[in-house]
Amino acid sequence: MHLENGPLTVEYAMKYVEAGVKAGMDTIQILDHTHRFLEFKPMYDNLKQASVYQKDWFEKKKLEPLQSYFNLIEEMKKMELPIAVRFGLEVCYAPQDKAFLRDLLAGYPYDFLIGSIHSIDGLLYDMNGFSREILWDKYDTNAIYRRYYEIMEDMIESDLFTQIGHPDQLKIFHYEPDYDLKPTYERLAVLAKEHDVYMETNTGCHYRYLHEDVGTNQVFLEILKAHGVKIMTASDAHQPQHVGMHIAEISRQLGLD
């Protein structure tokens, strides 16, 4: 559950807690993207250099110090809350940032850390306004998929994260490779099990981008389950009213209902 569309205040965070209670949850995860915080700014230099669209996207953000988030976490951890609340970050991962992230992430005892891929070698793949122009309609779809999953393997092997975010989100605009992804999914499942990370099944792609899959695609999900990989359900809420969206449906897919 992302705080990025509101202030880093107890009042705003409590809207997510209250929404979680209303949705019948006993635990929620509150987080924000690294692109909100000043300390992570160097990670986005390559995005700004790669495209004027990306430069405009990033420079419109009002960056805040990480300490403002830490202060919120510490304040809320002192409170008696109606459900369990865990706090973390969603990290925009790129292989060249590994050492930088290892140092910076060690500076605070987060409850969880999500590693997510949002760009392919400096080009964002999930922006409605420009990703088709700068990436999807310019480069080979097979090459994009292969590189995405190469980066994901590296991300899992880095041991920086407790959770891997939206692992099949490349499907977002219905660009599909013409090769079989099952061997890739098998490799990822083996790595996820070896490195003891959760893999998400995330509903955001369904209700925010109107993709027909409610969560992680069924083929990938069955392979993860077959390997005994831990799976985390996520509604990817960027607004309090989206907390728990379609969680019941993906829970049924996992046999959790």
mmCIF file with all atom_site columns, C-alpha atoms in Angstrom, residues 77-199:
data_model
loop_
_atom_site.group_PDB
_atom_site.id
_atom_site.type_symbol
_atom_site.label_atom_id
_atom_site.label_alt_id
_atom_site.label_comp_id
_atom_site.label_asym_id
_atom_site.label_entity_id
_atom_site.label_seq_id
_atom_site.pdbx_PDB_ins_code
_atom_site.Cartn_x
_atom_site.Cartn_y
_atom_site.Cartn_z
_atom_site.occupancy
_atom_site.B_iso_or_equiv
_atom_site.pdbx_formal_charge
_atom_site.auth_seq_id
_atom_site.auth_comp_id
_atom_site.auth_asym_id
_atom_site.auth_atom_id
_atom_site.pdbx_PDB_model_num
ATOM 1   C CA . LYS A 1 77  ? 5.035  1.700   15.836  1.00 0.00 ? 77  LYS A CA 1
ATOM 2   C CA . LYS A 1 78  ? 4.345  3.318   19.217  1.00 0.00 ? 78  LYS A CA 1
ATOM 3   C CA . MET A 1 79  ? 0.605  3.324   18.557  1.00 0.00 ? 79  MET A CA 1
ATOM 4   C CA . GLU A 1 80  ? -1.926 0.632   19.392  1.00 0.00 ? 80  GLU A CA 1
ATOM 5   C CA . LEU A 1 81  ? -3.308 -0.154  15.968  1.00 0.00 ? 81  LEU A CA 1
ATOM 6   C CA . PRO A 1 82  ? -6.365 -2.324  15.213  1.00 0.00 ? 82  PRO A CA 1
ATOM 7   C CA . ILE A 1 83  ? -4.388 -4.598  12.864  1.00 0.00 ? 83  ILE A CA 1
ATOM 8   C CA . ALA A 1 84  ? -0.728 -5.442  12.334  1.00 0.00 ? 84  ALA A CA 1
ATOM 9   C CA . VAL A 1 85  ? 1.085  -2.906  10.148  1.00 0.00 ? 85  VAL A CA 1
ATOM 10  C CA . ARG A 1 86  ? 4.455  -3.591  8.538   1.00 0.00 ? 86  ARG A CA 1
ATOM 11  C CA . PHE A 1 87  ? 6.571  -0.854  6.974   1.00 0.00 ? 87  PHE A CA 1
ATOM 12  C CA . GLY A 1 88  ? 9.011  -1.059  4.081   1.00 0.00 ? 88  GLY A CA 1
ATOM 13  C CA . LEU A 1 89  ? 10.101 0.214   0.702   1.00 0.00 ? 89  LEU A CA 1
ATOM 14  C CA . GLU A 1 90  ? 9.539  -0.733  -2.900  1.00 0.00 ? 90  GLU A CA 1
ATOM 15  C CA . VAL A 1 91  ? 12.939 -0.417  -4.531  1.00 0.00 ? 91  VAL A CA 1
ATOM 16  C CA . CYS A 1 92  ? 13.276 0.286   -8.256  1.00 0.00 ? 92  CYS A CA 1
ATOM 17  C CA . TYR A 1 93  ? 16.013 -2.248  -8.983  1.00 0.00 ? 93  TYR A CA 1
ATOM 18  C CA . ALA A 1 94  ? 18.735 -2.037  -11.610 1.00 0.00 ? 94  ALA A CA 1
ATOM 19  C CA . PRO A 1 95  ? 21.879 -4.215  -11.454 1.00 0.00 ? 95  PRO A CA 1
ATOM 20  C CA . GLN A 1 96  ? 24.313 -1.299  -11.509 1.00 0.00 ? 96  GLN A CA 1
ATOM 21  C CA . ASP A 1 97  ? 22.803 0.048   -8.262  1.00 0.00 ? 97  ASP A CA 1
ATOM 22  C CA . LYS A 1 98  ? 23.456 -3.079  -6.208  1.00 0.00 ? 98  LYS A CA 1
ATOM 23  C CA . ALA A 1 99  ? 26.349 -1.780  -4.076  1.00 0.00 ? 99  ALA A CA 1
ATOM 24  C CA . PHE A 1 100 ? 24.669 1.606   -3.629  1.00 0.00 ? 100 PHE A CA 1
ATOM 25  C CA . LEU A 1 101 ? 21.487 -0.081  -2.426  1.00 0.00 ? 101 LEU A CA 1
ATOM 26  C CA . ARG A 1 102 ? 23.295 -2.477  -0.117  1.00 0.00 ? 102 ARG A CA 1
ATOM 27  C CA . ASP A 1 103 ? 24.792 0.448   1.789   1.00 0.00 ? 103 ASP A CA 1
ATOM 28  C CA . LEU A 1 104 ? 21.690 2.625   1.825   1.00 0.00 ? 104 LEU A CA 1
ATOM 29  C CA . LEU A 1 105 ? 19.149 -0.051  2.717   1.00 0.00 ? 105 LEU A CA 1
ATOM 30  C CA . ALA A 1 106 ? 21.262 -1.221  5.649   1.00 0.00 ? 106 ALA A CA 1
ATOM 31  C CA . GLY A 1 107 ? 20.657 2.123   7.357   1.00 0.00 ? 107 GLY A CA 1
ATOM 32  C CA . TYR A 1 108 ? 17.209 1.280   8.711   1.00 0.00 ? 108 TYR A CA 1
ATOM 33  C CA . PRO A 1 109 ? 15.516 -1.907  10.035  1.00 0.00 ? 109 PRO A CA 1
ATOM 34  C CA . TYR A 1 110 ? 12.607 -2.132  7.594   1.00 0.00 ? 110 TYR A CA 1
ATOM 35  C CA . ASP A 1 111 ? 10.028 -4.853  8.189   1.00 0.00 ? 111 ASP A CA 1
ATOM 36  C CA . PHE A 1 112 ? 10.237 -5.832  4.508   1.00 0.00 ? 112 PHE A CA 1
ATOM 37  C CA . LEU A 1 113 ? 11.893 -4.733  1.277   1.00 0.00 ? 113 LEU A CA 1
ATOM 38  C CA . ILE A 1 114 ? 10.325 -5.248  -2.131  1.00 0.00 ? 114 ILE A CA 1
ATOM 39  C CA . GLY A 1 115 ? 12.543 -5.406  -5.179  1.00 0.00 ? 115 GLY A CA 1
ATOM 40  C CA . SER A 1 116 ? 10.747 -4.410  -8.374  1.00 0.00 ? 116 SER A CA 1
ATOM 41  C CA . ILE A 1 117 ? 11.810 -3.814  -11.949 1.00 0.00 ? 117 ILE A CA 1
ATOM 42  C CA . HIS A 1 118 ? 10.250 -0.789  -13.621 1.00 0.00 ? 118 HIS A CA 1
ATOM 43  C CA . SER A 1 119 ? 12.783 -0.150  -16.374 1.00 0.00 ? 119 SER A CA 1
ATOM 44  C CA . ILE A 1 120 ? 14.794 -2.115  -18.909 1.00 0.00 ? 120 ILE A CA 1
ATOM 45  C CA . ASP A 1 121 ? 18.323 -0.690  -19.009 1.00 0.00 ? 121 ASP A CA 1
ATOM 46  C CA . GLY A 1 122 ? 17.076 2.829   -18.344 1.00 0.00 ? 122 GLY A CA 1
ATOM 47  C CA . LEU A 1 123 ? 13.754 2.731   -20.206 1.00 0.00 ? 123 LEU A CA 1
ATOM 48  C CA . LEU A 1 124 ? 10.517 2.579   -18.211 1.00 0.00 ? 124 LEU A CA 1
ATOM 49  C CA . TYR A 1 125 ? 8.169  -0.106  -19.508 1.00 0.00 ? 125 TYR A CA 1
ATOM 50  C CA . ASP A 1 126 ? 4.941  0.725   -17.635 1.00 0.00 ? 126 ASP A CA 1
ATOM 51  C CA . MET A 1 127 ? 4.164  4.377   -18.361 1.00 0.00 ? 127 MET A CA 1
ATOM 52  C CA . ASN A 1 128 ? 0.924  4.868   -20.266 1.00 0.00 ? 128 ASN A CA 1
ATOM 53  C CA . GLY A 1 129 ? 2.062  8.163   -21.722 1.00 0.00 ? 129 GLY A CA 1
ATOM 54  C CA . PHE A 1 130 ? 5.334  7.159   -23.349 1.00 0.00 ? 130 PHE A CA 1
ATOM 55  C CA . SER A 1 131 ? 6.591  3.599   -22.730 1.00 0.00 ? 131 SER A CA 1
ATOM 56  C CA . ARG A 1 132 ? 5.225  2.307   -26.025 1.00 0.00 ? 132 ARG A CA 1
ATOM 57  C CA . GLU A 1 133 ? 7.105  5.009   -27.921 1.00 0.00 ? 133 GLU A CA 1
ATOM 58  C CA . ILE A 1 134 ? 10.473 4.750   -26.187 1.00 0.00 ? 134 ILE A CA 1
ATOM 59  C CA . LEU A 1 135 ? 10.569 0.988   -25.590 1.00 0.00 ? 135 LEU A CA 1
ATOM 60  C CA . TRP A 1 136 ? 7.833  -1.352  -26.799 1.00 0.00 ? 136 TRP A CA 1
ATOM 61  C CA . ASP A 1 137 ? 7.443  -0.049  -30.347 1.00 0.00 ? 137 ASP A CA 1
ATOM 62  C CA . LYS A 1 138 ? 11.177 0.491   -30.753 1.00 0.00 ? 138 LYS A CA 1
ATOM 63  C CA . TYR A 1 139 ? 12.794 -2.733  -29.525 1.00 0.00 ? 139 TYR A CA 1
ATOM 64  C CA . ASP A 1 140 ? 12.255 -6.459  -29.996 1.00 0.00 ? 140 ASP A CA 1
ATOM 65  C CA . THR A 1 141 ? 9.680  -7.829  -27.551 1.00 0.00 ? 141 THR A CA 1
ATOM 66  C CA . ASN A 1 142 ? 11.610 -11.078 -27.031 1.00 0.00 ? 142 ASN A CA 1
ATOM 67  C CA . ALA A 1 143 ? 14.743 -9.110  -26.142 1.00 0.00 ? 143 ALA A CA 1
ATOM 68  C CA . ILE A 1 144 ? 12.800 -6.973  -23.664 1.00 0.00 ? 144 ILE A CA 1
ATOM 69  C CA . TYR A 1 145 ? 11.395 -10.050 -21.921 1.00 0.00 ? 145 TYR A CA 1
ATOM 70  C CA . ARG A 1 146 ? 14.753 -11.818 -21.802 1.00 0.00 ? 146 ARG A CA 1
ATOM 71  C CA . ARG A 1 147 ? 16.462 -8.778  -20.313 1.00 0.00 ? 147 ARG A CA 1
ATOM 72  C CA . TYR A 1 148 ? 13.663 -8.208  -17.783 1.00 0.00 ? 148 TYR A CA 1
ATOM 73  C CA . TYR A 1 149 ? 13.957 -11.712 -16.434 1.00 0.00 ? 149 TYR A CA 1
ATOM 74  C CA . GLU A 1 150 ? 17.777 -11.601 -16.467 1.00 0.00 ? 150 GLU A CA 1
ATOM 75  C CA . ILE A 1 151 ? 17.506 -8.560  -14.217 1.00 0.00 ? 151 ILE A CA 1
ATOM 76  C CA . MET A 1 152 ? 14.989 -10.365 -12.016 1.00 0.00 ? 152 MET A CA 1
ATOM 77  C CA . GLU A 1 153 ? 17.333 -13.310 -11.543 1.00 0.00 ? 153 GLU A CA 1
ATOM 78  C CA . ASP A 1 154 ? 20.100 -10.893 -10.553 1.00 0.00 ? 154 ASP A CA 1
ATOM 79  C CA . MET A 1 155 ? 17.711 -9.132  -8.179  1.00 0.00 ? 155 MET A CA 1
ATOM 80  C CA . ILE A 1 156 ? 16.774 -12.352 -6.397  1.00 0.00 ? 156 ILE A CA 1
ATOM 81  C CA . GLU A 1 157 ? 20.413 -13.444 -6.160  1.00 0.00 ? 157 GLU A CA 1
ATOM 82  C CA . SER A 1 158 ? 21.398 -10.082 -4.638  1.00 0.00 ? 158 SER A CA 1
ATOM 83  C CA . ASP A 1 159 ? 19.700 -11.104 -1.354  1.00 0.00 ? 159 ASP A CA 1
ATOM 84  C CA . LEU A 1 160 ? 18.710 -7.478  -0.816  1.00 0.00 ? 160 LEU A CA 1
ATOM 85  C CA . PHE A 1 161 ? 14.981 -8.136  -0.739  1.00 0.00 ? 161 PHE A CA 1
ATOM 86  C CA . THR A 1 162 ? 12.373 -10.115 1.153   1.00 0.00 ? 162 THR A CA 1
ATOM 87  C CA . GLN A 1 163 ? 9.810  -9.876  -1.641  1.00 0.00 ? 163 GLN A CA 1
ATOM 88  C CA . ILE A 1 164 ? 9.768  -9.593  -5.446  1.00 0.00 ? 164 ILE A CA 1
ATOM 89  C CA . GLY A 1 165 ? 7.151  -7.185  -6.772  1.00 0.00 ? 165 GLY A CA 1
ATOM 90  C CA . HIS A 1 166 ? 4.727  -7.878  -9.650  1.00 0.00 ? 166 HIS A CA 1
ATOM 91  C CA . PRO A 1 167 ? 7.027  -10.431 -11.331 1.00 0.00 ? 167 PRO A CA 1
ATOM 92  C CA . ASP A 1 168 ? 5.135  -10.681 -14.626 1.00 0.00 ? 168 ASP A CA 1
ATOM 93  C CA . GLN A 1 169 ? 4.106  -7.048  -15.050 1.00 0.00 ? 169 GLN A CA 1
ATOM 94  C CA . LEU A 1 170 ? 5.731  -6.835  -18.489 1.00 0.00 ? 170 LEU A CA 1
ATOM 95  C CA . LYS A 1 171 ? 2.378  -8.119  -19.771 1.00 0.00 ? 171 LYS A CA 1
ATOM 96  C CA . ILE A 1 172 ? 0.855  -4.758  -18.902 1.00 0.00 ? 172 ILE A CA 1
ATOM 97  C CA . PHE A 1 173 ? 0.282  -3.491  -22.467 1.00 0.00 ? 173 PHE A CA 1
ATOM 98  C CA . HIS A 1 174 ? -0.245 -6.943  -24.033 1.00 0.00 ? 174 HIS A CA 1
ATOM 99  C CA . TYR A 1 175 ? 3.135  -7.144  -25.762 1.00 0.00 ? 175 TYR A CA 1
ATOM 100 C CA . GLU A 1 176 ? 3.917  -10.863 -25.598 1.00 0.00 ? 176 GLU A CA 1
ATOM 101 C CA . PRO A 1 177 ? 7.067  -12.802 -26.550 1.00 0.00 ? 177 PRO A CA 1
ATOM 102 C CA . ASP A 1 178 ? 6.870  -15.596 -29.098 1.00 0.00 ? 178 ASP A CA 1
ATOM 103 C CA . TYR A 1 179 ? 9.007  -17.989 -27.035 1.00 0.00 ? 179 TYR A CA 1
ATOM 104 C CA . ASP A 1 180 ? 7.906  -20.240 -24.180 1.00 0.00 ? 180 ASP A CA 1
ATOM 105 C CA . LEU A 1 181 ? 8.287  -18.538 -20.784 1.00 0.00 ? 181 LEU A CA 1
ATOM 106 C CA . LYS A 1 182 ? 7.912  -21.743 -18.759 1.00 0.00 ? 182 LYS A CA 1
ATOM 107 C CA . PRO A 1 183 ? 11.687 -22.436 -18.518 1.00 0.00 ? 183 PRO A CA 1
ATOM 108 C CA . THR A 1 184 ? 12.175 -18.846 -17.330 1.00 0.00 ? 184 THR A CA 1
ATOM 109 C CA . TYR A 1 185 ? 9.472  -19.259 -14.702 1.00 0.00 ? 185 TYR A CA 1
ATOM 110 C CA . GLU A 1 186 ? 11.078 -22.521 -13.576 1.00 0.00 ? 186 GLU A CA 1
ATOM 111 C CA . ARG A 1 187 ? 14.468 -20.820 -13.097 1.00 0.00 ? 187 ARG A CA 1
ATOM 112 C CA . LEU A 1 188 ? 12.880 -17.980 -11.146 1.00 0.00 ? 188 LEU A CA 1
ATOM 113 C CA . ALA A 1 189 ? 10.961 -20.395 -8.939  1.00 0.00 ? 189 ALA A CA 1
ATOM 114 C CA . VAL A 1 190 ? 14.139 -22.322 -8.105  1.00 0.00 ? 190 VAL A CA 1
ATOM 115 C CA . LEU A 1 191 ? 15.971 -19.084 -7.269  1.00 0.00 ? 191 LEU A CA 1
ATOM 116 C CA . ALA A 1 192 ? 13.098 -17.709 -5.188  1.00 0.00 ? 192 ALA A CA 1
ATOM 117 C CA . LYS A 1 193 ? 12.997 -20.912 -3.150  1.00 0.00 ? 193 LYS A CA 1
ATOM 118 C CA . GLU A 1 194 ? 16.783 -20.972 -2.710  1.00 0.00 ? 194 GLU A CA 1
ATOM 119 C CA . HIS A 1 195 ? 16.919 -17.331 -1.612  1.00 0.00 ? 195 HIS A CA 1
ATOM 120 C CA . ASP A 1 196 ? 13.769 -17.540 0.524   1.00 0.00 ? 196 ASP A CA 1
ATOM 121 C CA . VAL A 1 197 ? 11.953 -14.578 -1.023  1.00 0.00 ? 197 VAL A CA 1
ATOM 122 C CA . TYR A 1 198 ? 8.246  -14.053 -1.482  1.00 0.00 ? 198 TYR A CA 1
ATOM 123 C CA . MET A 1 199 ? 6.951  -13.693 -5.028  1.00 0.00 ? 199 MET A CA 1
#
